[in-house]
Tab-separated table of N, CA and C in Angstrom:
chain	number	residue	atom	x	y	z
A	1	UNK	N	0.853	-1.182	0.000
A	1	UNK	CA	0.000	0.000	0.000
A	1	UNK	C	0.893	1.237	0.000
A	2	UNK	N	0.615	2.223	-0.857
A	2	UNK	CA	1.440	3.429	-0.921
A	2	UNK	C	1.408	4.201	0.394
A	3	UNK	N	2.515	4.893	0.683
A	3	UNK	CA	2.644	5.647	1.928
A	3	UNK	C	1.557	6.711	2.068
A	4	UNK	N	1.189	7.364	0.971
A	4	UNK	CA	0.161	8.414	1.035
A	4	UNK	C	-1.192	7.838	1.439
A	5	UNK	N	-1.479	6.603	1.045
A	5	UNK	CA	-2.741	5.980	1.432
A	5	UNK	C	-2.743	5.675	2.931
A	6	UNK	N	-1.605	5.235	3.478
A	6	UNK	CA	-1.493	5.008	4.920
A	6	UNK	C	-1.731	6.308	5.689
A	7	UNK	N	-1.151	7.393	5.201
A	7	UNK	CA	-1.322	8.688	5.862
A	7	UNK	C	-2.781	9.123	5.798
A	8	UNK	N	-3.421	8.954	4.648
A	8	UNK	CA	-4.831	9.322	4.507
A	8	UNK	C	-5.703	8.490	5.440
A	9	UNK	N	-5.447	7.194	5.515
A	9	UNK	CA	-6.219	6.332	6.418
A	9	UNK	C	-6.013	6.745	7.878
A	10	UNK	N	-4.791	7.066	8.232
A	10	UNK	CA	-4.507	7.499	9.601
A	10	UNK	C	-5.234	8.803	9.912
A	11	UNK	N	-5.288	9.702	8.952
A	11	UNK	CA	-5.984	10.974	9.158
A	11	UNK	C	-7.473	10.750	9.388
A	12	UNK	N	-8.084	9.859	8.614
A	12	UNK	CA	-9.509	9.555	8.771
A	12	UNK	C	-9.767	8.965	10.155
A	13	UNK	N	-8.935	8.045	10.589
A	13	UNK	CA	-9.099	7.437	11.911
A	13	UNK	C	-8.984	8.503	12.996
A	14	UNK	N	-8.033	9.409	12.872
A	14	UNK	CA	-7.866	10.468	13.864
A	14	UNK	C	-9.098	11.356	13.931
A	15	UNK	N	-9.631	11.754	12.800
A	15	UNK	CA	-10.814	12.608	12.769
A	15	UNK	C	-12.013	11.902	13.382
A	16	UNK	N	-12.209	10.639	13.081
A	16	UNK	CA	-13.362	9.904	13.588
A	16	UNK	C	-13.274	9.628	15.079
A	17	UNK	N	-12.094	9.629	15.644
A	17	UNK	CA	-11.962	9.329	17.062
A	17	UNK	C	-11.895	10.574	17.933
A	18	UNK	N	-11.863	11.758	17.333
A	18	UNK	CA	-11.868	12.976	18.119
A	18	UNK	C	-13.240	13.189	18.739
A	19	UNK	N	-13.306	13.753	19.960
A	19	UNK	CA	-14.616	14.054	20.527
A	19	UNK	C	-15.286	15.149	19.717
A	20	UNK	N	-16.617	15.173	19.767
A	20	UNK	CA	-17.342	16.206	19.047
A	20	UNK	C	-17.005	17.555	19.665
A	21	UNK	N	-16.714	18.526	18.835
A	21	UNK	CA	-16.382	19.859	19.292
A	21	UNK	C	-17.663	20.682	19.344
A	22	UNK	N	-17.835	21.428	20.413
A	22	UNK	CA	-19.018	22.269	20.547
A	22	UNK	C	-19.053	23.295	19.425
A	23	UNK	N	-20.233	23.536	18.925
A	23	UNK	CA	-20.415	24.508	17.858
A	23	UNK	C	-20.572	25.902	18.451
A	24	UNK	N	-19.940	26.863	17.828
A	24	UNK	CA	-20.102	28.247	18.257
A	24	UNK	C	-21.500	28.711	17.864
A	25	UNK	N	-22.049	29.615	18.637
A	25	UNK	CA	-23.354	30.158	18.297
A	25	UNK	C	-23.168	31.505	17.616
A	26	UNK	N	-24.148	31.878	16.805
A	26	UNK	CA	-24.042	33.142	16.093
A	26	UNK	C	-24.327	34.320	17.032
A	27	UNK	N	-24.023	35.523	16.562
A	27	UNK	CA	-24.164	36.716	17.399
A	27	UNK	C	-25.612	36.966	17.803
A	28	UNK	N	-26.546	36.705	16.921
A	28	UNK	CA	-27.963	36.923	17.231
A	28	UNK	C	-28.405	35.989	18.363
A	29	UNK	N	-28.023	34.722	18.274
A	29	UNK	CA	-28.374	33.761	19.320
A	29	UNK	C	-27.706	34.142	20.636
A	30	UNK	N	-26.437	34.522	20.581
A	30	UNK	CA	-25.725	34.942	21.789
A	30	UNK	C	-26.428	36.137	22.425
A	31	UNK	N	-26.862	37.089	21.609
A	31	UNK	CA	-27.560	38.267	22.116
A	31	UNK	C	-28.864	37.881	22.810
A	32	UNK	N	-29.588	36.928	22.250
A	32	UNK	CA	-30.841	36.477	22.859
A	32	UNK	C	-30.571	35.761	24.187
A	33	UNK	N	-29.550	34.923	24.218
A	33	UNK	CA	-29.205	34.200	25.451
A	33	UNK	C	-28.807	35.185	26.551
A	34	UNK	N	-28.059	36.226	26.192
A	34	UNK	CA	-27.601	37.202	27.183
A	34	UNK	C	-28.753	37.947	27.856
A	35	UNK	N	-29.917	37.986	27.230
A	35	UNK	CA	-31.085	38.675	27.799
A	35	UNK	C	-31.778	37.855	28.888
A	36	UNK	N	-31.470	36.568	28.986
A	36	UNK	CA	-32.116	35.678	29.949
A	36	UNK	C	-31.427	35.747	31.307
A	37	UNK	N	-32.122	35.256	32.343
A	37	UNK	CA	-31.452	35.156	33.638
A	37	UNK	C	-30.429	34.020	33.552
A	38	UNK	N	-29.402	34.026	34.421
A	38	UNK	CA	-28.291	33.076	34.298
A	38	UNK	C	-28.699	31.600	34.241
A	39	UNK	N	-29.682	31.189	35.031
A	39	UNK	CA	-30.106	29.785	35.002
A	39	UNK	C	-30.707	29.418	33.648
A	40	UNK	N	-31.516	30.324	33.095
A	40	UNK	CA	-32.099	30.080	31.776
A	40	UNK	C	-31.044	30.151	30.674
A	41	UNK	N	-30.041	31.012	30.849
A	41	UNK	CA	-28.943	31.073	29.877
A	41	UNK	C	-28.269	29.709	29.771
A	42	UNK	N	-27.947	29.148	30.927
A	42	UNK	CA	-27.289	27.840	30.977
A	42	UNK	C	-28.143	26.783	30.288
A	43	UNK	N	-29.404	26.717	30.665
A	43	UNK	CA	-30.295	25.701	30.120
A	43	UNK	C	-30.487	25.864	28.612
A	44	UNK	N	-30.712	27.090	28.150
A	44	UNK	CA	-30.934	27.316	26.722
A	44	UNK	C	-29.679	27.017	25.903
A	45	UNK	N	-28.515	27.413	26.405
A	45	UNK	CA	-27.285	27.153	25.649
A	45	UNK	C	-27.040	25.658	25.528
A	46	UNK	N	-27.275	24.928	26.619
A	46	UNK	CA	-27.074	23.482	26.586
A	46	UNK	C	-28.121	22.802	25.701
A	47	UNK	N	-29.371	23.283	25.742
A	47	UNK	CA	-30.398	22.740	24.852
A	47	UNK	C	-30.007	22.960	23.385
A	48	UNK	N	-29.478	24.138	23.078
A	48	UNK	CA	-29.035	24.416	21.705
A	48	UNK	C	-27.915	23.477	21.276
A	49	UNK	N	-26.998	23.201	22.192
A	49	UNK	CA	-25.908	22.269	21.874
A	49	UNK	C	-26.462	20.881	21.582
A	50	UNK	N	-27.421	20.445	22.404
A	50	UNK	CA	-28.060	19.149	22.169
A	50	UNK	C	-28.765	19.110	20.825
A	51	UNK	N	-29.478	20.181	20.486
A	51	UNK	CA	-30.167	20.240	19.195
A	51	UNK	C	-29.168	20.088	18.047
A	52	UNK	N	-28.068	20.786	18.153
A	52	UNK	CA	-27.061	20.736	17.100
A	52	UNK	C	-26.479	19.325	16.963
A	53	UNK	N	-26.111	18.728	18.055
A	53	UNK	CA	-25.484	17.398	18.009
A	53	UNK	C	-26.444	16.306	17.579
A	54	UNK	N	-27.709	16.451	17.943
A	54	UNK	CA	-28.711	15.428	17.615
A	54	UNK	C	-29.408	15.696	16.289
A	55	UNK	N	-29.126	16.823	15.672
A	55	UNK	CA	-29.846	17.245	14.461
A	55	UNK	C	-31.342	17.286	14.758
A	56	UNK	N	-31.672	17.823	15.925
A	56	UNK	CA	-33.052	17.911	16.403
A	56	UNK	C	-33.557	19.339	16.240
A	57	UNK	N	-34.867	19.496	16.209
A	57	UNK	CA	-35.421	20.843	16.135
A	57	UNK	C	-35.887	21.358	17.486
A	58	UNK	N	-35.811	20.514	18.524
A	58	UNK	CA	-36.188	20.946	19.867
A	58	UNK	C	-35.562	20.025	20.900
A	59	UNK	N	-35.080	20.606	21.999
A	59	UNK	CA	-34.651	19.870	23.185
A	59	UNK	C	-35.318	20.550	24.370
A	60	UNK	N	-35.887	19.754	25.257
A	60	UNK	CA	-36.487	20.264	26.486
A	60	UNK	C	-35.824	19.523	27.643
A	61	UNK	N	-35.274	20.255	28.584
A	61	UNK	CA	-34.465	19.640	29.639
A	61	UNK	C	-35.275	19.085	30.809
A	62	UNK	N	-36.552	19.433	30.933
A	62	UNK	CA	-37.297	19.165	32.170
A	62	UNK	C	-38.550	18.303	32.005
A	63	UNK	N	-38.712	17.583	30.924
A	63	UNK	CA	-39.965	16.867	30.670
A	63	UNK	C	-40.255	15.778	31.693
A	64	UNK	N	-39.299	14.935	32.002
A	64	UNK	CA	-39.531	13.806	32.902
A	64	UNK	C	-39.007	14.031	34.315
A	65	UNK	N	-38.074	14.956	34.484
A	65	UNK	CA	-37.588	15.304	35.820
A	65	UNK	C	-36.916	16.664	35.750
A	66	UNK	N	-36.863	17.292	36.891
A	66	UNK	CA	-36.244	18.610	36.983
A	66	UNK	C	-34.725	18.496	36.853
A	67	UNK	N	-34.115	19.304	36.006
A	67	UNK	CA	-32.650	19.256	35.905
A	67	UNK	C	-31.982	19.794	37.167
A	68	UNK	N	-30.763	19.333	37.405
A	68	UNK	CA	-29.951	19.834	38.520
A	68	UNK	C	-28.977	20.851	37.949
A	69	UNK	N	-28.931	22.036	38.560
A	69	UNK	CA	-28.089	23.134	38.085
A	69	UNK	C	-27.029	23.505	39.111
A	70	UNK	N	-25.911	23.957	38.615
A	70	UNK	CA	-24.979	24.761	39.397
A	70	UNK	C	-24.752	26.010	38.551
A	71	UNK	N	-23.788	26.829	38.878
A	71	UNK	CA	-23.596	28.068	38.111
A	71	UNK	C	-23.323	27.822	36.628
A	72	UNK	N	-22.541	26.798	36.322
A	72	UNK	CA	-22.151	26.571	34.925
A	72	UNK	C	-22.381	25.128	34.468
A	73	UNK	N	-23.096	24.346	35.250
A	73	UNK	CA	-23.293	22.920	34.918
A	73	UNK	C	-24.761	22.544	35.090
A	74	UNK	N	-25.239	21.712	34.179
A	74	UNK	CA	-26.600	21.199	34.271
A	74	UNK	C	-26.570	19.697	34.028
A	75	UNK	N	-27.353	18.981	34.802
A	75	UNK	CA	-27.550	17.546	34.609
A	75	UNK	C	-29.042	17.352	34.366
A	76	UNK	N	-29.394	16.983	33.142
A	76	UNK	CA	-30.794	16.847	32.737
A	76	UNK	C	-31.067	15.379	32.381
A	77	UNK	N	-31.427	14.617	33.379
A	77	UNK	CA	-31.675	13.183	33.168
A	77	UNK	C	-33.057	12.913	32.589
A	78	UNK	N	-33.968	13.877	32.682
A	78	UNK	CA	-35.329	13.681	32.195
A	78	UNK	C	-35.663	14.548	30.999
A	79	UNK	N	-34.700	14.758	30.132
A	79	UNK	CA	-34.889	15.613	28.961
A	79	UNK	C	-35.515	14.825	27.799
A	80	UNK	N	-35.912	15.566	26.781
A	80	UNK	CA	-36.429	14.974	25.537
A	80	UNK	C	-35.890	15.776	24.358
A	81	UNK	N	-35.943	15.168	23.176
A	81	UNK	CA	-35.636	15.906	21.955
A	81	UNK	C	-36.599	15.473	20.860
A	82	UNK	N	-36.828	16.387	19.899
A	82	UNK	CA	-37.706	16.103	18.758
A	82	UNK	C	-36.886	16.138	17.477
A	83	UNK	N	-37.020	15.086	16.713
A	83	UNK	CA	-36.355	14.994	15.414
A	83	UNK	C	-37.289	14.280	14.459
A	84	UNK	N	-37.427	14.834	13.256
A	84	UNK	CA	-38.275	14.239	12.220
A	84	UNK	C	-39.695	13.974	12.726
A	85	UNK	N	-40.213	14.904	13.544
A	85	UNK	CA	-41.585	14.803	14.018
A	85	UNK	C	-41.827	13.802	15.123
A	86	UNK	N	-40.781	13.227	15.677
A	86	UNK	CA	-40.914	12.251	16.767
A	86	UNK	C	-40.157	12.752	17.989
A	87	UNK	N	-40.670	12.417	19.177
A	87	UNK	CA	-40.030	12.766	20.439
A	87	UNK	C	-39.302	11.552	21.000
A	88	UNK	N	-38.141	11.825	21.593
A	88	UNK	CA	-37.296	10.777	22.170
A	88	UNK	C	-36.825	11.223	23.557
A	89	UNK	N	-36.600	10.262	24.419
A	89	UNK	CA	-36.004	10.548	25.728
A	89	UNK	C	-34.541	10.946	25.537
A	90	UNK	N	-34.035	11.697	26.504
A	90	UNK	CA	-32.658	12.169	26.435
A	90	UNK	C	-32.158	12.431	27.846
A	91	UNK	N	-30.933	12.072	28.098
A	91	UNK	CA	-30.235	12.471	29.322
A	91	UNK	C	-28.969	13.186	28.866
A	92	UNK	N	-28.682	14.322	29.488
A	92	UNK	CA	-27.439	15.008	29.142
A	92	UNK	C	-26.854	15.729	30.343
A	93	UNK	N	-25.546	15.926	30.276
A	93	UNK	CA	-24.841	16.803	31.201
A	93	UNK	C	-24.097	17.822	30.355
A	94	UNK	N	-24.010	19.019	30.875
A	94	UNK	CA	-23.431	20.105	30.092
A	94	UNK	C	-22.761	21.098	31.030
A	95	UNK	N	-21.586	21.552	30.633
A	95	UNK	CA	-20.872	22.588	31.361
A	95	UNK	C	-20.553	23.708	30.376
A	96	UNK	N	-20.840	24.934	30.775
A	96	UNK	CA	-20.579	26.086	29.922
A	96	UNK	C	-19.508	26.979	30.543
A	97	UNK	N	-19.082	27.959	29.774
A	97	UNK	CA	-18.220	29.016	30.298
A	97	UNK	C	-19.050	29.860	31.276
A	98	UNK	N	-18.405	30.728	32.016
A	98	UNK	CA	-19.098	31.555	33.013
A	98	UNK	C	-20.190	32.424	32.391
A	99	UNK	N	-19.986	32.866	31.144
A	99	UNK	CA	-21.004	33.697	30.482
A	99	UNK	C	-22.073	32.862	29.772
A	100	UNK	N	-21.963	31.541	29.863
A	100	UNK	CA	-22.915	30.573	29.287
A	100	UNK	C	-22.960	30.574	27.757
A	101	UNK	N	-21.993	31.163	27.109
A	101	UNK	CA	-22.018	31.213	25.649
A	101	UNK	C	-21.181	30.121	25.004
A	102	UNK	N	-20.211	29.580	25.723
A	102	UNK	CA	-19.352	28.523	25.179
A	102	UNK	C	-19.585	27.224	25.942
A	103	UNK	N	-19.566	26.124	25.209
A	103	UNK	CA	-19.711	24.803	25.815
A	103	UNK	C	-18.326	24.295	26.173
A	104	UNK	N	-18.144	23.935	27.439
A	104	UNK	CA	-16.877	23.387	27.917
A	104	UNK	C	-16.913	21.858	27.818
A	105	UNK	N	-18.033	21.268	28.208
A	105	UNK	CA	-18.199	19.810	28.151
A	105	UNK	C	-19.670	19.490	27.910
A	106	UNK	N	-19.913	18.453	27.125
A	106	UNK	CA	-21.285	18.035	26.844
A	106	UNK	C	-21.282	16.530	26.622
A	107	UNK	N	-22.144	15.847	27.356
A	107	UNK	CA	-22.276	14.402	27.209
A	107	UNK	C	-23.761	14.094	27.169
A	108	UNK	N	-24.161	13.224	26.275
A	108	UNK	CA	-25.583	12.923	26.147
A	108	UNK	C	-25.814	11.439	25.914
A	109	UNK	N	-27.029	11.038	26.236
A	109	UNK	CA	-27.439	9.659	26.033
A	109	UNK	C	-28.870	9.681	25.483
A	110	UNK	N	-29.020	9.613	24.148
A	110	UNK	CA	-30.369	9.573	23.574
A	110	UNK	C	-31.068	8.282	23.981
A	111	UNK	N	-32.380	8.364	24.120
A	111	UNK	CA	-33.152	7.212	24.560
A	111	UNK	C	-34.241	6.816	23.580
A	112	UNK	N	-35.216	6.116	24.112
A	112	UNK	CA	-36.292	5.528	23.312
A	112	UNK	C	-37.269	6.591	22.800
A	113	UNK	N	-37.920	6.260	21.706
A	113	UNK	CA	-38.990	7.104	21.159
A	113	UNK	C	-40.145	7.109	22.146
A	114	UNK	N	-40.777	8.250	22.279
A	114	UNK	CA	-41.926	8.390	23.170
A	114	UNK	C	-43.187	8.152	22.345
A	115	UNK	N	-44.027	7.205	22.743
A	115	UNK	CA	-45.242	6.905	21.966
A	115	UNK	C	-46.155	8.134	21.854
A	116	UNK	N	-46.802	8.283	20.705
A	116	UNK	CA	-47.684	9.423	20.455
A	116	UNK	C	-48.776	9.531	21.517
A	117	UNK	N	-49.265	8.412	22.002
A	117	UNK	CA	-50.345	8.460	22.997
A	117	UNK	C	-49.889	9.073	24.329
A	118	UNK	N	-48.591	9.216	24.545
A	118	UNK	CA	-48.072	9.824	25.768
A	118	UNK	C	-47.776	11.314	25.615
A	119	UNK	N	-47.852	11.832	24.415
A	119	UNK	CA	-47.458	13.212	24.177
A	119	UNK	C	-48.271	14.214	24.993
A	120	UNK	N	-49.591	14.063	25.035
A	120	UNK	CA	-50.427	15.008	25.780
A	120	UNK	C	-50.052	15.033	27.255
A	121	UNK	N	-49.818	13.877	27.819
A	121	UNK	CA	-49.492	13.776	29.241
A	121	UNK	C	-48.211	14.547	29.584
A	122	UNK	N	-47.272	14.595	28.662
A	122	UNK	CA	-45.988	15.274	28.909
A	122	UNK	C	-45.891	16.619	28.197
A	123	UNK	N	-47.006	17.107	27.684
A	123	UNK	CA	-47.059	18.410	27.018
A	123	UNK	C	-46.129	18.491	25.812
A	124	UNK	N	-46.025	17.402	25.098
A	124	UNK	CA	-45.231	17.375	23.859
A	124	UNK	C	-46.166	17.679	22.685
A	125	UNK	N	-45.638	18.185	21.640
A	125	UNK	CA	-46.455	18.637	20.508
A	125	UNK	C	-45.801	18.203	19.206
A	126	UNK	N	-46.625	18.117	18.154
A	126	UNK	CA	-46.068	17.655	16.854
A	126	UNK	C	-45.057	18.646	16.269
């Protein structure tokens, strides 16, 4: 196998094994987040990160249980996300910078699809 092919294969392996890097938010989104109180800033920024990573159009951190907050960290074990018109369970932990605009750490565990007959009970919508 040619040396250049070995290098290309090694590069692909390196890229695939890197942790996902948090996406920067645009100035308009940052401006909107800055208008919220600090607890909501944290929650909204982390929800946005989850949406980006899951390719979801909505993340809600409190559907099945109340998230645990500190100044820059949230643990949302009872969260949900919506993708392609379906709702799914989600657990995530997230740490932001002090201004809540940058993601320092984010870990998530997507779960099972939530049956349509349960949507009303949990205030989920199409």
